[in-house]
């Protein structure tokens, strides 16, 4: 904890609401049910956007739920102490979210039919998004500069470890009936089609006006204005009182505004090396 992280099995975790003992407890004892829906991601991939969309799909476009219950209660983070306590004995179908890499995940998932959605995003945008978030938040080590965070990121010395390992681990589930990979980029490019794809995967049918309401209420602007979804309630605790902002830009390709030419080249080289054997269609930003 002294270095700005809680460590578990060689992976850094946030310092708030995590302990190694708790992580072990979740890994060994959490039991998945077939009717659960799990959102998985590396931090800053668009996780909360997906939570908002799922919340709206299940309420058939009615915004009452997203406007009255904080996003972290609608789909709690399984690995946090708060989330685990909330989810453990919850009756009925559960929504939950996690950033945990596959090798540290509760084993019961792999025997269940729980629906799993992995959201993937260009790691360059994840890096930039993460940098601007961690410098205004109080639960992970603060980088001193983008240059420094760039180094940490490519070495996998950031919360939840290496993006490359995270993706490689989870996409090994590709092809399973209960597993869907969705990219932030496809959600951005054609949100309507991406939501329809999600509905099909979840076995949900929406009327045209319900679908329109899902799209309208999960837009960047709508989420930015919804205090149940924009994390403004956590300012002064997890986020800086003044500058802490969760809804930053919500665009693809922002890394181009921050990487130097040299950084872009270094990143390309590492990306090619580390993903050479993976299907290119997994990376729709390439
Ligand atoms: S976290 O902290 O890991 O849970 O963050 P996560 O939710 O995965 O990702 C945060 C980024 O997602 C952007 N975001 C959105 N983009 C488009 N539309 C909507 N509705 C939306 N909601 C959140 C958010 O702005 C972060 O990206 P950046 O690039 O920093 O703007």
PDB file of C-alpha atoms and ligand atoms in Angstrom:
ATOM      1  CA  UNK A   1       0.000   0.000   0.000  1.00  0.00           C
ATOM      2  CA  UNK A   2       2.928   2.300   0.718  1.00  0.00           C
ATOM      3  CA  UNK A   3       3.738   2.611  -2.998  1.00  0.00           C
ATOM      4  CA  UNK A   4       0.235   3.781  -3.937  1.00  0.00           C
ATOM      5  CA  UNK A   5      -1.225   0.342  -4.683  1.00  0.00           C
ATOM      6  CA  UNK A   6      -2.500  -2.764  -2.930  1.00  0.00           C
ATOM      7  CA  UNK A   7      -0.664  -5.747  -4.425  1.00  0.00           C
ATOM      8  CA  UNK A   8      -2.216  -9.164  -5.022  1.00  0.00           C
ATOM      9  CA  UNK A   9      -0.384 -11.933  -6.867  1.00  0.00           C
ATOM     10  CA  UNK A  10       1.990  -9.406  -8.426  1.00  0.00           C
ATOM     11  CA  UNK A  11      -0.800  -7.155  -9.783  1.00  0.00           C
ATOM     12  CA  UNK A  12      -1.434  -3.601  -8.488  1.00  0.00           C
ATOM     13  CA  UNK A  13      -4.939  -2.794  -7.226  1.00  0.00           C
ATOM     14  CA  UNK A  14      -6.451   0.481  -5.925  1.00  0.00           C
ATOM     15  CA  UNK A  15      -5.848   1.356  -2.286  1.00  0.00           C
ATOM     16  CA  UNK A  16      -9.490   2.024  -1.434  1.00  0.00           C
ATOM     17  CA  UNK A  17     -11.812  -0.936  -0.763  1.00  0.00           C
ATOM     18  CA  UNK A  18      -9.251  -3.650  -1.630  1.00  0.00           C
ATOM     19  CA  UNK A  19      -7.038  -5.920   0.488  1.00  0.00           C
ATOM     20  CA  UNK A  20      -5.118  -9.007  -0.635  1.00  0.00           C
ATOM     21  CA  UNK A  21      -7.150 -11.145   1.829  1.00  0.00           C
ATOM     22  CA  UNK A  22     -10.364  -9.850   0.353  1.00  0.00           C
ATOM     23  CA  UNK A  23      -9.160 -10.503  -3.198  1.00  0.00           C
ATOM     24  CA  UNK A  24      -8.424 -14.109  -2.218  1.00  0.00           C
ATOM     25  CA  UNK A  25     -11.856 -14.451  -0.618  1.00  0.00           C
ATOM     26  CA  UNK A  26     -13.578 -13.254  -3.824  1.00  0.00           C
ATOM     27  CA  UNK A  27     -11.459 -15.497  -6.016  1.00  0.00           C
ATOM     28  CA  UNK A  28     -12.129 -18.600  -3.957  1.00  0.00           C
ATOM     29  CA  UNK A  29     -15.658 -18.128  -2.739  1.00  0.00           C
ATOM     30  CA  UNK A  30     -17.789 -16.025  -5.078  1.00  0.00           C
ATOM     31  CA  UNK A  31     -20.416 -18.190  -6.772  1.00  0.00           C
ATOM     32  CA  UNK A  32     -21.801 -17.170 -10.152  1.00  0.00           C
ATOM     33  CA  UNK A  33     -25.390 -17.977 -11.132  1.00  0.00           C
ATOM     34  CA  UNK A  34     -26.435 -18.762 -14.692  1.00  0.00           C
ATOM     35  CA  UNK A  35     -28.715 -15.715 -14.777  1.00  0.00           C
ATOM     36  CA  UNK A  36     -25.946 -13.225 -13.856  1.00  0.00           C
ATOM     37  CA  UNK A  37     -24.672 -10.611 -16.317  1.00  0.00           C
ATOM     38  CA  UNK A  38     -21.014  -9.639 -15.993  1.00  0.00           C
ATOM     39  CA  UNK A  39     -19.275  -6.658 -17.600  1.00  0.00           C
ATOM     40  CA  UNK A  40     -15.522  -7.062 -17.875  1.00  0.00           C
ATOM     41  CA  UNK A  41     -12.921  -4.546 -18.933  1.00  0.00           C
ATOM     42  CA  UNK A  42      -9.511  -3.086 -18.459  1.00  0.00           C
ATOM     43  CA  UNK A  43     -10.019   0.291 -16.691  1.00  0.00           C
ATOM     44  CA  UNK A  44     -11.003   3.176 -18.973  1.00  0.00           C
ATOM     45  CA  UNK A  45     -12.419   1.007 -21.758  1.00  0.00           C
ATOM     46  CA  UNK A  46     -15.954   2.411 -21.556  1.00  0.00           C
ATOM     47  CA  UNK A  47     -17.174   0.200 -18.705  1.00  0.00           C
ATOM     48  CA  UNK A  48     -19.612   2.710 -17.253  1.00  0.00           C
ATOM     49  CA  UNK A  49     -21.084   3.496 -20.650  1.00  0.00           C
ATOM     50  CA  UNK A  50     -21.860  -0.185 -21.006  1.00  0.00           C
ATOM     51  CA  UNK A  51     -23.367  -0.337 -17.494  1.00  0.00           C
ATOM     52  CA  UNK A  52     -25.629   2.588 -18.415  1.00  0.00           C
ATOM     53  CA  UNK A  53     -26.698   0.903 -21.655  1.00  0.00           C
ATOM     54  CA  UNK A  54     -27.432  -2.420 -19.927  1.00  0.00           C
ATOM     55  CA  UNK A  55     -29.366  -0.664 -17.146  1.00  0.00           C
ATOM     56  CA  UNK A  56     -31.502   0.993 -19.814  1.00  0.00           C
ATOM     57  CA  UNK A  57     -31.962  -2.184 -21.874  1.00  0.00           C
ATOM     58  CA  UNK A  58     -33.252  -4.014 -18.792  1.00  0.00           C
ATOM     59  CA  UNK A  59     -35.584  -1.110 -17.927  1.00  0.00           C
ATOM     60  CA  UNK A  60     -36.810  -0.988 -21.525  1.00  0.00           C
ATOM     61  CA  UNK A  61     -35.525   2.527 -22.021  1.00  0.00           C
ATOM     62  CA  UNK A  62     -37.197   3.927 -18.901  1.00  0.00           C
ATOM     63  CA  UNK A  63     -34.602   6.269 -17.301  1.00  0.00           C
ATOM     64  CA  UNK A  64     -36.114   6.040 -13.778  1.00  0.00           C
ATOM     65  CA  UNK A  65     -33.567   3.472 -12.563  1.00  0.00           C
ATOM     66  CA  UNK A  66     -30.486   5.266 -13.945  1.00  0.00           C
ATOM     67  CA  UNK A  67     -31.713   8.549 -12.513  1.00  0.00           C
ATOM     68  CA  UNK A  68     -32.366   7.247  -9.013  1.00  0.00           C
ATOM     69  CA  UNK A  69     -29.670   4.643  -8.247  1.00  0.00           C
ATOM     70  CA  UNK A  70     -25.902   5.283  -8.453  1.00  0.00           C
ATOM     71  CA  UNK A  71     -24.187   3.392 -11.237  1.00  0.00           C
ATOM     72  CA  UNK A  72     -21.929   1.513  -8.795  1.00  0.00           C
ATOM     73  CA  UNK A  73     -25.009   0.122  -7.056  1.00  0.00           C
ATOM     74  CA  UNK A  74     -26.697  -0.936 -10.273  1.00  0.00           C
ATOM     75  CA  UNK A  75     -23.723  -3.006 -11.354  1.00  0.00           C
ATOM     76  CA  UNK A  76     -21.326  -3.246  -8.403  1.00  0.00           C
ATOM     77  CA  UNK A  77     -17.615  -3.902  -8.818  1.00  0.00           C
ATOM     78  CA  UNK A  78     -17.296  -7.522  -7.748  1.00  0.00           C
ATOM     79  CA  UNK A  79     -13.708  -7.186  -6.535  1.00  0.00           C
ATOM     80  CA  UNK A  80     -14.324  -4.278  -4.150  1.00  0.00           C
ATOM     81  CA  UNK A  81     -15.338  -5.016  -0.583  1.00  0.00           C
ATOM     82  CA  UNK A  82     -18.496  -2.972  -1.066  1.00  0.00           C
ATOM     83  CA  UNK A  83     -19.410  -4.709  -4.308  1.00  0.00           C
ATOM     84  CA  UNK A  84     -18.742  -8.202  -3.022  1.00  0.00           C
ATOM     85  CA  UNK A  85     -20.863  -7.614   0.092  1.00  0.00           C
ATOM     86  CA  UNK A  86     -23.706  -6.237  -2.036  1.00  0.00           C
ATOM     87  CA  UNK A  87     -23.609  -9.063  -4.566  1.00  0.00           C
ATOM     88  CA  UNK A  88     -22.838 -12.114  -2.457  1.00  0.00           C
ATOM     89  CA  UNK A  89     -26.287 -12.824  -1.091  1.00  0.00           C
ATOM     90  CA  UNK A  90     -28.334 -10.907  -3.640  1.00  0.00           C
ATOM     91  CA  UNK A  91     -31.362 -12.815  -4.880  1.00  0.00           C
ATOM     92  CA  UNK A  92     -32.257 -13.154  -8.543  1.00  0.00           C
ATOM     93  CA  UNK A  93     -30.285 -12.088 -11.626  1.00  0.00           C
ATOM     94  CA  UNK A  94     -27.386  -9.819 -10.810  1.00  0.00           C
ATOM     95  CA  UNK A  95     -25.462  -7.254 -12.841  1.00  0.00           C
ATOM     96  CA  UNK A  96     -21.848  -6.897 -11.920  1.00  0.00           C
ATOM     97  CA  UNK A  97     -18.667  -5.338 -13.196  1.00  0.00           C
ATOM     98  CA  UNK A  98     -15.025  -6.267 -12.903  1.00  0.00           C
ATOM     99  CA  UNK A  99     -11.556  -5.216 -14.043  1.00  0.00           C
ATOM    100  CA  UNK A 100      -9.847  -8.335 -12.655  1.00  0.00           C
ATOM    101  CA  UNK A 101      -7.603 -10.305 -15.038  1.00  0.00           C
ATOM    102  CA  UNK A 102      -8.786 -13.801 -15.916  1.00  0.00           C
ATOM    103  CA  UNK A 103      -6.185 -15.697 -13.913  1.00  0.00           C
ATOM    104  CA  UNK A 104      -7.310 -14.058 -10.660  1.00  0.00           C
ATOM    105  CA  UNK A 105     -11.035 -14.340 -11.368  1.00  0.00           C
ATOM    106  CA  UNK A 106     -13.475 -16.449  -9.299  1.00  0.00           C
ATOM    107  CA  UNK A 107     -13.316 -19.943 -10.746  1.00  0.00           C
ATOM    108  CA  UNK A 108     -17.081 -20.459 -10.528  1.00  0.00           C
ATOM    109  CA  UNK A 109     -17.561 -18.176 -13.555  1.00  0.00           C
ATOM    110  CA  UNK A 110     -16.109 -20.788 -15.860  1.00  0.00           C
ATOM    111  CA  UNK A 111     -18.649 -23.409 -14.826  1.00  0.00           C
ATOM    112  CA  UNK A 112     -21.639 -21.089 -15.103  1.00  0.00           C
ATOM    113  CA  UNK A 113     -23.728 -19.842 -18.019  1.00  0.00           C
ATOM    114  CA  UNK A 114     -23.601 -16.246 -16.756  1.00  0.00           C
ATOM    115  CA  UNK A 115     -23.533 -13.808 -19.665  1.00  0.00           C
ATOM    116  CA  UNK A 116     -20.173 -12.102 -19.991  1.00  0.00           C
ATOM    117  CA  UNK A 117     -19.429  -8.966 -22.019  1.00  0.00           C
ATOM    118  CA  UNK A 118     -15.826  -7.870 -22.472  1.00  0.00           C
ATOM    119  CA  UNK A 119     -15.462  -4.272 -23.596  1.00  0.00           C
ATOM    120  CA  UNK A 120     -12.224  -3.509 -25.387  1.00  0.00           C
ATOM    121  CA  UNK A 121     -10.798  -0.089 -26.396  1.00  0.00           C
ATOM    122  CA  UNK A 122      -7.733   1.222 -28.161  1.00  0.00           C
ATOM    123  CA  UNK A 123      -5.086   1.002 -25.409  1.00  0.00           C
ATOM    124  CA  UNK A 124      -3.640   4.345 -26.525  1.00  0.00           C
ATOM    125  CA  UNK A 125      -6.949   6.036 -25.637  1.00  0.00           C
ATOM    126  CA  UNK A 126      -7.121   3.985 -22.426  1.00  0.00           C
ATOM    127  CA  UNK A 127      -3.662   5.277 -21.517  1.00  0.00           C
ATOM    128  CA  UNK A 128      -4.620   8.917 -22.057  1.00  0.00           C
ATOM    129  CA  UNK A 129      -7.992   8.493 -20.315  1.00  0.00           C
ATOM    130  CA  UNK A 130      -6.305   6.758 -17.362  1.00  0.00           C
ATOM    131  CA  UNK A 131      -3.626   9.432 -17.033  1.00  0.00           C
ATOM    132  CA  UNK A 132      -6.153  12.265 -16.814  1.00  0.00           C
ATOM    133  CA  UNK A 133      -8.320  10.298 -14.402  1.00  0.00           C
ATOM    134  CA  UNK A 134      -5.630   9.132 -11.991  1.00  0.00           C
ATOM    135  CA  UNK A 135      -4.085  12.599 -11.615  1.00  0.00           C
ATOM    136  CA  UNK A 136      -7.396  13.855 -10.213  1.00  0.00           C
ATOM    137  CA  UNK A 137      -8.312  10.810  -8.126  1.00  0.00           C
ATOM    138  CA  UNK A 138      -7.199   9.539  -4.762  1.00  0.00           C
ATOM    139  CA  UNK A 139      -7.249   5.774  -4.939  1.00  0.00           C
ATOM    140  CA  UNK A 140      -4.326   4.808  -7.146  1.00  0.00           C
ATOM    141  CA  UNK A 141      -0.776   6.042  -7.506  1.00  0.00           C
ATOM    142  CA  UNK A 142      -0.710   9.464  -9.161  1.00  0.00           C
ATOM    143  CA  UNK A 143       1.600   9.793 -12.170  1.00  0.00           C
ATOM    144  CA  UNK A 144       3.719  12.931 -12.294  1.00  0.00           C
ATOM    145  CA  UNK A 145       3.564  13.295 -16.061  1.00  0.00           C
ATOM    146  CA  UNK A 146       2.134  11.638 -19.141  1.00  0.00           C
ATOM    147  CA  UNK A 147       5.675  10.507 -20.026  1.00  0.00           C
ATOM    148  CA  UNK A 148       5.921   8.694 -16.722  1.00  0.00           C
ATOM    149  CA  UNK A 149       2.474   7.131 -17.060  1.00  0.00           C
ATOM    150  CA  UNK A 150       3.303   6.026 -20.613  1.00  0.00           C
ATOM    151  CA  UNK A 151       6.262   4.067 -19.219  1.00  0.00           C
ATOM    152  CA  UNK A 152       4.195   2.537 -16.418  1.00  0.00           C
ATOM    153  CA  UNK A 153       1.485   1.543 -18.871  1.00  0.00           C
ATOM    154  CA  UNK A 154       3.724  -0.200 -21.378  1.00  0.00           C
ATOM    155  CA  UNK A 155       5.448  -2.031 -18.548  1.00  0.00           C
ATOM    156  CA  UNK A 156       2.070  -3.115 -17.122  1.00  0.00           C
ATOM    157  CA  UNK A 157       2.761  -1.278 -13.854  1.00  0.00           C
ATOM    158  CA  UNK A 158      -0.693   0.284 -13.572  1.00  0.00           C
ATOM    159  CA  UNK A 159      -3.861  -0.763 -11.764  1.00  0.00           C
ATOM    160  CA  UNK A 160      -5.037  -4.233 -12.846  1.00  0.00           C
ATOM    161  CA  UNK A 161      -1.710  -4.854 -14.580  1.00  0.00           C
ATOM    162  CA  UNK A 162      -0.823  -5.103 -18.242  1.00  0.00           C
ATOM    163  CA  UNK A 163      -3.476  -4.257 -20.835  1.00  0.00           C
ATOM    164  CA  UNK A 164      -1.873  -6.797 -23.165  1.00  0.00           C
ATOM    165  CA  UNK A 165      -2.140  -9.608 -20.604  1.00  0.00           C
ATOM    166  CA  UNK A 166      -5.675  -8.585 -19.650  1.00  0.00           C
ATOM    167  CA  UNK A 167      -6.920  -8.741 -23.228  1.00  0.00           C
ATOM    168  CA  UNK A 168      -5.048 -11.919 -24.098  1.00  0.00           C
ATOM    169  CA  UNK A 169      -6.433 -13.621 -21.001  1.00  0.00           C
ATOM    170  CA  UNK A 170     -10.082 -12.733 -21.447  1.00  0.00           C
ATOM    171  CA  UNK A 171     -10.317 -13.172 -25.204  1.00  0.00           C
ATOM    172  CA  UNK A 172      -9.411 -16.803 -24.676  1.00  0.00           C
ATOM    173  CA  UNK A 173     -13.147 -17.132 -23.895  1.00  0.00           C
ATOM    174  CA  UNK A 174     -14.021 -16.033 -27.430  1.00  0.00           C
ATOM    175  CA  UNK A 175     -16.299 -18.530 -29.158  1.00  0.00           C
ATOM    176  CA  UNK A 176     -18.195 -19.461 -25.990  1.00  0.00           C
ATOM    177  CA  UNK A 177     -21.919 -18.939 -26.340  1.00  0.00           C
ATOM    178  CA  UNK A 178     -22.136 -16.821 -23.176  1.00  0.00           C
ATOM    179  CA  UNK A 179     -19.231 -14.500 -24.099  1.00  0.00           C
ATOM    180  CA  UNK A 180     -19.400 -11.306 -26.175  1.00  0.00           C
ATOM    181  CA  UNK A 181     -16.593  -8.931 -27.109  1.00  0.00           C
ATOM    182  CA  UNK A 182     -17.671  -5.390 -27.866  1.00  0.00           C
ATOM    183  CA  UNK A 183     -15.390  -2.484 -28.700  1.00  0.00           C
ATOM    184  CA  UNK A 184     -15.683   1.108 -27.522  1.00  0.00           C
ATOM    185  CA  UNK A 185     -14.957   2.094 -31.110  1.00  0.00           C
ATOM    186  CA  UNK A 186     -17.939   0.189 -32.535  1.00  0.00           C
ATOM    187  CA  UNK A 187     -20.152   1.590 -29.794  1.00  0.00           C
ATOM    188  CA  UNK A 188     -19.017   5.092 -30.776  1.00  0.00           C
ATOM    189  CA  UNK A 189     -19.264   4.542 -34.525  1.00  0.00           C
ATOM    190  CA  UNK A 190     -22.734   3.026 -34.588  1.00  0.00           C
ATOM    191  CA  UNK A 191     -24.285   2.955 -31.123  1.00  0.00           C
ATOM    192  CA  UNK A 192     -27.672   1.784 -32.418  1.00  0.00           C
ATOM    193  CA  UNK A 193     -26.259  -1.348 -34.067  1.00  0.00           C
ATOM    194  CA  UNK A 194     -24.055  -2.069 -31.052  1.00  0.00           C
ATOM    195  CA  UNK A 195     -27.055  -1.822 -28.704  1.00  0.00           C
ATOM    196  CA  UNK A 196     -29.043  -4.140 -31.008  1.00  0.00           C
ATOM    197  CA  UNK A 197     -26.145  -6.611 -30.906  1.00  0.00           C
ATOM    198  CA  UNK A 198     -26.188  -6.417 -27.095  1.00  0.00           C
ATOM    199  CA  UNK A 199     -29.953  -7.005 -27.007  1.00  0.00           C
ATOM    200  CA  UNK A 200     -29.573 -10.063 -29.177  1.00  0.00           C
ATOM    201  CA  UNK A 201     -26.848 -11.457 -26.961  1.00  0.00           C
ATOM    202  CA  UNK A 202     -28.896 -10.799 -23.824  1.00  0.00           C
ATOM    203  CA  UNK A 203     -32.102 -12.174 -25.329  1.00  0.00           C
ATOM    204  CA  UNK A 204     -33.885  -8.834 -24.932  1.00  0.00           C
ATOM    205  CA  UNK A 205     -36.233  -7.209 -27.387  1.00  0.00           C
ATOM    206  CA  UNK A 206     -36.828  -3.455 -27.484  1.00  0.00           C
ATOM    207  CA  UNK A 207     -39.556  -1.550 -29.308  1.00  0.00           C
ATOM    208  CA  UNK A 208     -38.196   1.230 -31.577  1.00  0.00           C
ATOM    209  CA  UNK A 209     -39.098   3.991 -29.100  1.00  0.00           C
ATOM    210  CA  UNK A 210     -37.509   2.018 -26.233  1.00  0.00           C
ATOM    211  CA  UNK A 211     -34.313   1.658 -28.259  1.00  0.00           C
ATOM    212  CA  UNK A 212     -34.357   5.404 -28.988  1.00  0.00           C
ATOM    213  CA  UNK A 213     -34.660   6.104 -25.288  1.00  0.00           C
ATOM    214  CA  UNK A 214     -31.704   3.787 -24.504  1.00  0.00           C
ATOM    215  CA  UNK A 215     -29.590   5.730 -27.006  1.00  0.00           C
ATOM    216  CA  UNK A 216     -30.712   9.129 -25.794  1.00  0.00           C
ATOM    217  CA  UNK A 217     -30.266   8.421 -22.094  1.00  0.00           C
ATOM    218  CA  UNK A 218     -26.860   6.742 -22.410  1.00  0.00           C
ATOM    219  CA  UNK A 219     -25.287   9.448 -24.586  1.00  0.00           C
ATOM    220  CA  UNK A 220     -22.132  11.127 -23.305  1.00  0.00           C
ATOM    221  CA  UNK A 221     -24.031  14.343 -22.606  1.00  0.00           C
ATOM    222  CA  UNK A 222     -26.888  12.583 -20.792  1.00  0.00           C
ATOM    223  CA  UNK A 223     -24.438  10.631 -18.608  1.00  0.00           C
ATOM    224  CA  UNK A 224     -22.402  13.756 -17.929  1.00  0.00           C
ATOM    225  CA  UNK A 225     -25.530  15.469 -16.617  1.00  0.00           C
ATOM    226  CA  UNK A 226     -26.794  12.492 -14.604  1.00  0.00           C
ATOM    227  CA  UNK A 227     -25.405  12.705 -11.084  1.00  0.00           C
ATOM    228  CA  UNK A 228     -26.154   8.982 -10.589  1.00  0.00           C
ATOM    229  CA  UNK A 229     -23.732   8.196 -13.420  1.00  0.00           C
ATOM    230  CA  UNK A 230     -21.118  10.962 -13.522  1.00  0.00           C
ATOM    231  CA  UNK A 231     -19.455  10.154 -10.167  1.00  0.00           C
ATOM    232  CA  UNK A 232     -19.857  13.745  -8.974  1.00  0.00           C
ATOM    233  CA  UNK A 233     -21.156  12.298  -5.684  1.00  0.00           C
ATOM    234  CA  UNK A 234     -17.664  10.922  -5.025  1.00  0.00           C
ATOM    235  CA  UNK A 235     -15.916  14.302  -5.382  1.00  0.00           C
ATOM    236  CA  UNK A 236     -13.990  15.133  -2.260  1.00  0.00           C
ATOM    237  CA  UNK A 237     -13.515  11.432  -1.488  1.00  0.00           C
ATOM    238  CA  UNK A 238     -12.336   9.323  -4.432  1.00  0.00           C
ATOM    239  CA  UNK A 239     -12.068  12.268  -6.809  1.00  0.00           C
ATOM    240  CA  UNK A 240     -10.577  15.734  -6.330  1.00  0.00           C
ATOM    241  CA  UNK A 241     -13.181  18.181  -5.122  1.00  0.00           C
ATOM    242  CA  UNK A 242     -12.415  20.682  -7.885  1.00  0.00           C
ATOM    243  CA  UNK A 243     -10.899  18.862 -10.842  1.00  0.00           C
ATOM    244  CA  UNK A 244     -12.134  15.286 -10.420  1.00  0.00           C
ATOM    245  CA  UNK A 245     -14.070  14.417 -13.534  1.00  0.00           C
ATOM    246  CA  UNK A 246     -15.216  11.049 -14.768  1.00  0.00           C
ATOM    247  CA  UNK A 247     -16.878  12.083 -18.028  1.00  0.00           C
ATOM    248  CA  UNK A 248     -13.837  13.581 -19.744  1.00  0.00           C
ATOM    249  CA  UNK A 249     -14.183  13.648 -23.566  1.00  0.00           C
ATOM    250  CA  UNK A 250     -15.817  10.398 -24.642  1.00  0.00           C
ATOM    251  CA  UNK A 251     -14.167  10.210 -28.062  1.00  0.00           C
ATOM    252  CA  UNK A 252     -11.979   7.795 -30.036  1.00  0.00           C
ATOM    253  CA  UNK A 253      -8.477   8.731 -31.093  1.00  0.00           C
ATOM    254  CA  UNK A 254      -7.772  11.408 -28.468  1.00  0.00           C
ATOM    255  CA  UNK A 255      -4.312   9.831 -27.965  1.00  0.00           C
ATOM    256  CA  UNK A 256      -3.241  11.624 -31.169  1.00  0.00           C
ATOM    257  CA  UNK A 257      -3.517  14.895 -29.262  1.00  0.00           C
ATOM    258  CA  UNK A 258      -1.090  13.732 -26.570  1.00  0.00           C
ATOM    259  CA  UNK A 259       1.413  11.146 -27.835  1.00  0.00           C
ATOM    260  CA  UNK A 260       4.652  12.438 -29.313  1.00  0.00           C
ATOM    261  CA  UNK A 261       5.745  10.933 -32.630  1.00  0.00           C
ATOM    262  CA  UNK A 262       8.370   8.924 -30.737  1.00  0.00           C
ATOM    263  CA  UNK A 263       5.794   7.609 -28.218  1.00  0.00           C
ATOM    264  CA  UNK A 264       3.441   6.644 -31.053  1.00  0.00           C
ATOM    265  CA  UNK A 265       6.239   4.657 -32.680  1.00  0.00           C
ATOM    266  CA  UNK A 266       7.235   2.930 -29.456  1.00  0.00           C
ATOM    267  CA  UNK A 267       3.626   2.029 -28.747  1.00  0.00           C
ATOM    268  CA  UNK A 268       3.074   0.676 -32.279  1.00  0.00           C
ATOM    269  CA  UNK A 269       6.120  -1.527 -32.002  1.00  0.00           C
ATOM    270  CA  UNK A 270       5.096  -2.949 -28.635  1.00  0.00           C
ATOM    271  CA  UNK A 271       1.521  -3.416 -29.793  1.00  0.00           C
ATOM    272  CA  UNK A 272       2.618  -5.337 -32.892  1.00  0.00           C
ATOM    273  CA  UNK A 273       4.997  -7.526 -30.895  1.00  0.00           C
ATOM    274  CA  UNK A 274       2.536  -8.358 -28.158  1.00  0.00           C
ATOM    275  CA  UNK A 275      -0.522  -8.975 -30.313  1.00  0.00           C
ATOM    276  CA  UNK A 276       1.063 -10.484 -33.450  1.00  0.00           C
ATOM    277  CA  UNK A 277      -0.689 -13.835 -32.999  1.00  0.00           C
ATOM    278  CA  UNK A 278      -4.149 -12.412 -32.158  1.00  0.00           C
ATOM    279  CA  UNK A 279      -6.949 -11.941 -34.714  1.00  0.00           C
ATOM    280  CA  UNK A 280      -6.801  -8.399 -36.146  1.00  0.00           C
ATOM    281  CA  UNK A 281     -10.606  -8.013 -36.057  1.00  0.00           C
ATOM    282  CA  UNK A 282     -10.312  -7.737 -32.268  1.00  0.00           C
ATOM    283  CA  UNK A 283      -8.702  -4.351 -32.742  1.00  0.00           C
ATOM    284  CA  UNK A 284     -11.092  -2.283 -34.879  1.00  0.00           C
ATOM    285  CA  UNK A 285      -9.093   0.916 -34.338  1.00  0.00           C
ATOM    286  CA  UNK A 286      -6.013  -0.452 -36.172  1.00  0.00           C
TER     287      UNK A 286
HETATM  288  S1  LIG B   1     -13.432   3.062 -15.287  1.00  0.00           S
HETATM  289  O1  LIG B   1     -12.937   4.067 -14.321  1.00  0.00           O
HETATM  290  O2  LIG B   1     -12.391   2.106 -15.598  1.00  0.00           O
HETATM  291  O3  LIG B   1     -14.626   2.399 -14.856  1.00  0.00           O
HETATM  292  O4  LIG B   1     -13.707   3.906 -16.618  1.00  0.00           O
HETATM  293  P1  LIG B   1     -14.556   3.421 -17.876  1.00  0.00           P
HETATM  294  O5  LIG B   1     -15.991   3.621 -17.601  1.00  0.00           O
HETATM  295  O6  LIG B   1     -14.122   2.073 -18.297  1.00  0.00           O
HETATM  296  O7  LIG B   1     -14.062   4.433 -19.008  1.00  0.00           O
HETATM  297  C1  LIG B   1     -14.147   5.841 -18.873  1.00  0.00           C
HETATM  298  C2  LIG B   1     -14.080   6.406 -20.284  1.00  0.00           C
HETATM  299  O8  LIG B   1     -15.328   6.173 -20.949  1.00  0.00           O
HETATM  300  C3  LIG B   1     -15.856   7.419 -21.392  1.00  0.00           C
HETATM  301  N1  LIG B   1     -17.325   7.393 -21.402  1.00  0.00           N
HETATM  302  C4  LIG B   1     -18.067   7.554 -22.526  1.00  0.00           C
HETATM  303  N2  LIG B   1     -17.710   7.700 -23.815  1.00  0.00           N
HETATM  304  C5  LIG B   1     -18.715   7.860 -24.726  1.00  0.00           C
HETATM  305  N3  LIG B   1     -20.018   7.873 -24.390  1.00  0.00           N
HETATM  306  C6  LIG B   1     -20.421   7.713 -23.103  1.00  0.00           C
HETATM  307  N4  LIG B   1     -21.720   7.725 -22.798  1.00  0.00           N
HETATM  308  C7  LIG B   1     -19.416   7.529 -22.101  1.00  0.00           C
HETATM  309  N5  LIG B   1     -19.431   7.356 -20.756  1.00  0.00           N
HETATM  310  C8  LIG B   1     -18.160   7.277 -20.351  1.00  0.00           C
HETATM  311  C9  LIG B   1     -15.278   8.415 -20.386  1.00  0.00           C
HETATM  312  O9  LIG B   1     -15.405   9.729 -20.849  1.00  0.00           O
HETATM  313  C10 LIG B   1     -13.846   7.910 -20.304  1.00  0.00           C
HETATM  314  O10 LIG B   1     -13.108   8.162 -21.504  1.00  0.00           O
HETATM  315  P2  LIG B   1     -12.280   9.489 -21.787  1.00  0.00           P
HETATM  316  O11 LIG B   1     -11.455   9.183 -23.012  1.00  0.00           O
HETATM  317  O12 LIG B   1     -11.423   9.761 -20.593  1.00  0.00           O
HETATM  318  O13 LIG B   1     -13.271  10.578 -22.045  1.00  0.00           O
END
